[in-house]
């Protein structure tokens, strides 16, 4: 859920050296994908973000503040945002980011999706993904914590 400035800083600072037009193309893809979360038929999103990701300065202090405001504004309706505080220590999410894609139909199998550097995205049946997600939800705090971090 990046704001435009933050998305640009992330793409620019990523593992690949990209031309300016490719950076902008990738930022635009992220912004278009994010629009799916604003429509009347938007999916439910429950994001649990490690406090370290919020404290890392990407693109400078102004970009960081813009991103924190954006996250705070985004946490409403079908979008839930929780912050996993430093104080909980090691947790199941330390192996890296993942997404559990759940489907409303009982016949559909939930899927875990992970992106990796230098490889194609990895996906498979959720099996343990939901349990990990549940273990992360309980110690995580609400989006209000972003105000404290600002």
Short mmCIF file of the C-alpha atoms (twelve columns), coordinates in Angstrom:
data_MODEL
# 
_entry.id   MODEL 
# 
loop_
_atom_site.group_PDB 
_atom_site.id 
_atom_site.type_symbol 
_atom_site.label_atom_id 
_atom_site.label_alt_id 
_atom_site.label_comp_id 
_atom_site.label_asym_id 
_atom_site.label_seq_id 
_atom_site.Cartn_x 
_atom_site.Cartn_y 
_atom_site.Cartn_z 
_atom_site.pdbx_PDB_model_num 
ATOM 1   C CA . UNK A 1   0.000   0.000   0.000   1 
ATOM 2   C CA . UNK A 2   2.622   2.557   -0.964  1 
ATOM 3   C CA . UNK A 3   1.996   6.184   -1.753  1 
ATOM 4   C CA . UNK A 4   3.493   7.263   -5.097  1 
ATOM 5   C CA . UNK A 5   6.612   8.863   -3.564  1 
ATOM 6   C CA . UNK A 6   7.338   5.800   -1.436  1 
ATOM 7   C CA . UNK A 7   6.745   3.398   -4.341  1 
ATOM 8   C CA . UNK A 8   9.214   5.369   -6.450  1 
ATOM 9   C CA . UNK A 9   11.844  5.262   -3.684  1 
ATOM 10  C CA . UNK A 10  11.374  1.487   -3.243  1 
ATOM 11  C CA . UNK A 11  11.651  0.752   -6.968  1 
ATOM 12  C CA . UNK A 12  14.632  3.076   -7.357  1 
ATOM 13  C CA . UNK A 13  16.388  1.464   -4.388  1 
ATOM 14  C CA . UNK A 14  15.603  -2.104  -5.447  1 
ATOM 15  C CA . UNK A 15  18.079  -4.757  -6.554  1 
ATOM 16  C CA . UNK A 16  18.043  -3.746  -10.239 1 
ATOM 17  C CA . UNK A 17  19.490  -0.652  -11.900 1 
ATOM 18  C CA . UNK A 18  16.568  0.678   -13.924 1 
ATOM 19  C CA . UNK A 19  16.175  3.473   -16.426 1 
ATOM 20  C CA . UNK A 20  13.916  6.354   -15.302 1 
ATOM 21  C CA . UNK A 21  11.104  5.337   -17.682 1 
ATOM 22  C CA . UNK A 22  11.136  1.774   -16.330 1 
ATOM 23  C CA . UNK A 23  11.027  3.090   -12.756 1 
ATOM 24  C CA . UNK A 24  7.962   5.173   -13.600 1 
ATOM 25  C CA . UNK A 25  6.312   2.237   -15.384 1 
ATOM 26  C CA . UNK A 26  6.753   0.051   -12.294 1 
ATOM 27  C CA . UNK A 27  5.449   2.797   -10.003 1 
ATOM 28  C CA . UNK A 28  2.394   3.172   -12.218 1 
ATOM 29  C CA . UNK A 29  1.767   -0.599  -12.066 1 
ATOM 30  C CA . UNK A 30  1.811   -0.409  -8.260  1 
ATOM 31  C CA . UNK A 31  -0.557  2.562   -8.226  1 
ATOM 32  C CA . UNK A 32  -2.982  0.841   -10.622 1 
ATOM 33  C CA . UNK A 33  -2.910  -2.349  -8.557  1 
ATOM 34  C CA . UNK A 34  -3.621  -0.335  -5.420  1 
ATOM 35  C CA . UNK A 35  -6.751  1.196   -6.993  1 
ATOM 36  C CA . UNK A 36  -8.367  -2.227  -6.670  1 
ATOM 37  C CA . UNK A 37  -8.577  -1.507  -2.931  1 
ATOM 38  C CA . UNK A 38  -10.692 1.627   -3.331  1 
ATOM 39  C CA . UNK A 39  -13.679 0.461   -5.390  1 
ATOM 40  C CA . UNK A 40  -17.071 -0.599  -4.024  1 
ATOM 41  C CA . UNK A 41  -16.345 -4.283  -4.779  1 
ATOM 42  C CA . UNK A 42  -12.843 -4.193  -3.341  1 
ATOM 43  C CA . UNK A 43  -11.408 -7.278  -1.668  1 
ATOM 44  C CA . UNK A 44  -10.751 -7.437  2.045   1 
ATOM 45  C CA . UNK A 45  -7.122  -6.645  2.903   1 
ATOM 46  C CA . UNK A 46  -5.546  -7.381  6.263   1 
ATOM 47  C CA . UNK A 47  -1.949  -6.153  6.297   1 
ATOM 48  C CA . UNK A 48  0.475   -6.816  9.136   1 
ATOM 49  C CA . UNK A 49  3.565   -4.632  8.745   1 
ATOM 50  C CA . UNK A 50  6.766   -5.024  10.740  1 
ATOM 51  C CA . UNK A 51  7.669   -1.836  12.623  1 
ATOM 52  C CA . UNK A 52  11.137  -2.013  11.041  1 
ATOM 53  C CA . UNK A 53  9.598   -1.430  7.604   1 
ATOM 54  C CA . UNK A 54  7.861   1.702   8.881   1 
ATOM 55  C CA . UNK A 55  10.952  3.107   10.550  1 
ATOM 56  C CA . UNK A 56  13.225  2.561   7.538   1 
ATOM 57  C CA . UNK A 57  13.626  5.873   5.737   1 
ATOM 58  C CA . UNK A 58  13.035  5.372   2.011   1 
ATOM 59  C CA . UNK A 59  13.554  8.475   -0.110  1 
ATOM 60  C CA . UNK A 60  14.038  10.823  2.830   1 
ATOM 61  C CA . UNK A 61  12.011  12.002  5.821   1 
ATOM 62  C CA . UNK A 62  9.316   13.708  3.708   1 
ATOM 63  C CA . UNK A 63  8.638   10.505  1.762   1 
ATOM 64  C CA . UNK A 64  8.486   8.545   5.014   1 
ATOM 65  C CA . UNK A 65  5.955   10.966  6.509   1 
ATOM 66  C CA . UNK A 66  3.861   10.834  3.330   1 
ATOM 67  C CA . UNK A 67  3.883   7.025   3.445   1 
ATOM 68  C CA . UNK A 68  2.853   6.894   7.097   1 
ATOM 69  C CA . UNK A 69  -0.029  9.333   6.449   1 
ATOM 70  C CA . UNK A 70  -1.061  7.256   3.436   1 
ATOM 71  C CA . UNK A 71  -1.121  4.050   5.497   1 
ATOM 72  C CA . UNK A 72  -3.136  5.692   8.234   1 
ATOM 73  C CA . UNK A 73  -5.724  6.987   5.718   1 
ATOM 74  C CA . UNK A 74  -5.889  3.580   4.014   1 
ATOM 75  C CA . UNK A 75  -6.861  1.661   7.152   1 
ATOM 76  C CA . UNK A 76  -10.667 1.740   7.000   1 
ATOM 77  C CA . UNK A 77  -13.601 -0.274  5.735   1 
ATOM 78  C CA . UNK A 78  -12.416 -3.559  4.260   1 
ATOM 79  C CA . UNK A 79  -8.753  -2.669  4.878   1 
ATOM 80  C CA . UNK A 80  -7.211  -3.518  8.251   1 
ATOM 81  C CA . UNK A 81  -3.680  -2.436  9.050   1 
ATOM 82  C CA . UNK A 82  -1.691  -3.709  12.012  1 
ATOM 83  C CA . UNK A 83  1.866   -2.925  13.078  1 
ATOM 84  C CA . UNK A 84  4.061   -5.690  14.499  1 
ATOM 85  C CA . UNK A 85  6.130   -3.893  17.182  1 
ATOM 86  C CA . UNK A 86  9.870   -4.372  17.725  1 
ATOM 87  C CA . UNK A 87  9.225   -5.480  21.290  1 
ATOM 88  C CA . UNK A 88  7.746   -8.874  20.408  1 
ATOM 89  C CA . UNK A 89  11.134  -10.177 19.273  1 
ATOM 90  C CA . UNK A 90  11.372  -13.090 16.823  1 
ATOM 91  C CA . UNK A 91  8.137   -13.983 15.074  1 
ATOM 92  C CA . UNK A 92  6.921   -16.269 12.262  1 
ATOM 93  C CA . UNK A 93  7.107   -13.429 9.725   1 
ATOM 94  C CA . UNK A 94  10.866  -12.913 10.018  1 
ATOM 95  C CA . UNK A 95  11.481  -15.209 7.055   1 
ATOM 96  C CA . UNK A 96  10.047  -12.528 4.768   1 
ATOM 97  C CA . UNK A 97  6.843   -11.107 3.387   1 
ATOM 98  C CA . UNK A 98  4.035   -13.344 2.217   1 
ATOM 99  C CA . UNK A 99  0.428   -12.987 1.127   1 
ATOM 100 C CA . UNK A 100 -2.385  -15.387 1.946   1 
ATOM 101 C CA . UNK A 101 -5.004  -15.201 -0.780  1 
ATOM 102 C CA . UNK A 102 -8.312  -16.419 0.616   1 
ATOM 103 C CA . UNK A 103 -11.350 -17.100 -1.530  1 
ATOM 104 C CA . UNK A 104 -15.030 -16.922 -0.516  1 
ATOM 105 C CA . UNK A 105 -16.010 -20.227 -2.120  1 
ATOM 106 C CA . UNK A 106 -15.585 -23.266 0.129   1 
ATOM 107 C CA . UNK A 107 -14.345 -25.237 -2.882  1 
ATOM 108 C CA . UNK A 108 -11.469 -22.815 -3.521  1 
ATOM 109 C CA . UNK A 109 -8.120  -23.528 -1.875  1 
ATOM 110 C CA . UNK A 110 -6.370  -20.596 -0.179  1 
ATOM 111 C CA . UNK A 111 -2.938  -19.805 -1.612  1 
ATOM 112 C CA . UNK A 112 0.269   -18.363 -0.124  1 
ATOM 113 C CA . UNK A 113 2.257   -16.057 -2.414  1 
ATOM 114 C CA . UNK A 114 5.839   -14.872 -1.850  1 
ATOM 115 C CA . UNK A 115 8.141   -12.784 -4.041  1 
ATOM 116 C CA . UNK A 116 11.854  -13.468 -4.042  1 
ATOM 117 C CA . UNK A 117 14.866  -11.687 -5.514  1 
ATOM 118 C CA . UNK A 118 16.111  -13.191 -8.741  1 
ATOM 119 C CA . UNK A 119 13.392  -15.817 -8.955  1 
ATOM 120 C CA . UNK A 120 9.844   -16.076 -10.111 1 
ATOM 121 C CA . UNK A 121 7.134   -15.551 -7.476  1 
ATOM 122 C CA . UNK A 122 6.561   -18.631 -5.345  1 
ATOM 123 C CA . UNK A 123 3.050   -19.847 -4.629  1 
ATOM 124 C CA . UNK A 124 1.306   -22.867 -3.236  1 
ATOM 125 C CA . UNK A 125 -1.532  -24.044 -1.069  1 
ATOM 126 C CA . UNK A 126 -1.866  -22.032 2.125   1 
ATOM 127 C CA . UNK A 127 -1.546  -24.962 4.548   1 
ATOM 128 C CA . UNK A 128 0.575   -23.226 7.245   1 
ATOM 129 C CA . UNK A 129 0.213   -19.672 5.909   1 
ATOM 130 C CA . UNK A 130 -3.043  -18.944 7.686   1 
ATOM 131 C CA . UNK A 131 -1.665  -20.238 10.994  1 
ATOM 132 C CA . UNK A 132 1.376   -17.971 10.653  1 
ATOM 133 C CA . UNK A 133 -0.873  -15.043 9.787   1 
ATOM 134 C CA . UNK A 134 -3.028  -15.707 12.853  1 
ATOM 135 C CA . UNK A 135 0.062   -15.866 15.091  1 
ATOM 136 C CA . UNK A 136 1.162   -12.476 13.732  1 
ATOM 137 C CA . UNK A 137 -2.244  -10.808 14.201  1 
ATOM 138 C CA . UNK A 138 -2.480  -11.255 17.958  1 
ATOM 139 C CA . UNK A 139 0.631   -9.270  19.040  1 
ATOM 140 C CA . UNK A 140 0.233   -6.685  16.266  1 
ATOM 141 C CA . UNK A 141 -1.160  -3.255  17.087  1 
ATOM 142 C CA . UNK A 142 -3.681  -1.159  15.209  1 
ATOM 143 C CA . UNK A 143 -2.906  1.461   12.585  1 
ATOM 144 C CA . UNK A 144 -3.006  4.111   15.310  1 
ATOM 145 C CA . UNK A 145 0.576   3.115   16.124  1 
ATOM 146 C CA . UNK A 146 1.643   4.859   12.897  1 
ATOM 147 C CA . UNK A 147 0.860   8.175   14.622  1 
ATOM 148 C CA . UNK A 148 3.323   7.299   17.377  1 
ATOM 149 C CA . UNK A 149 6.018   6.467   14.815  1 
ATOM 150 C CA . UNK A 150 5.573   9.767   12.955  1 
# 
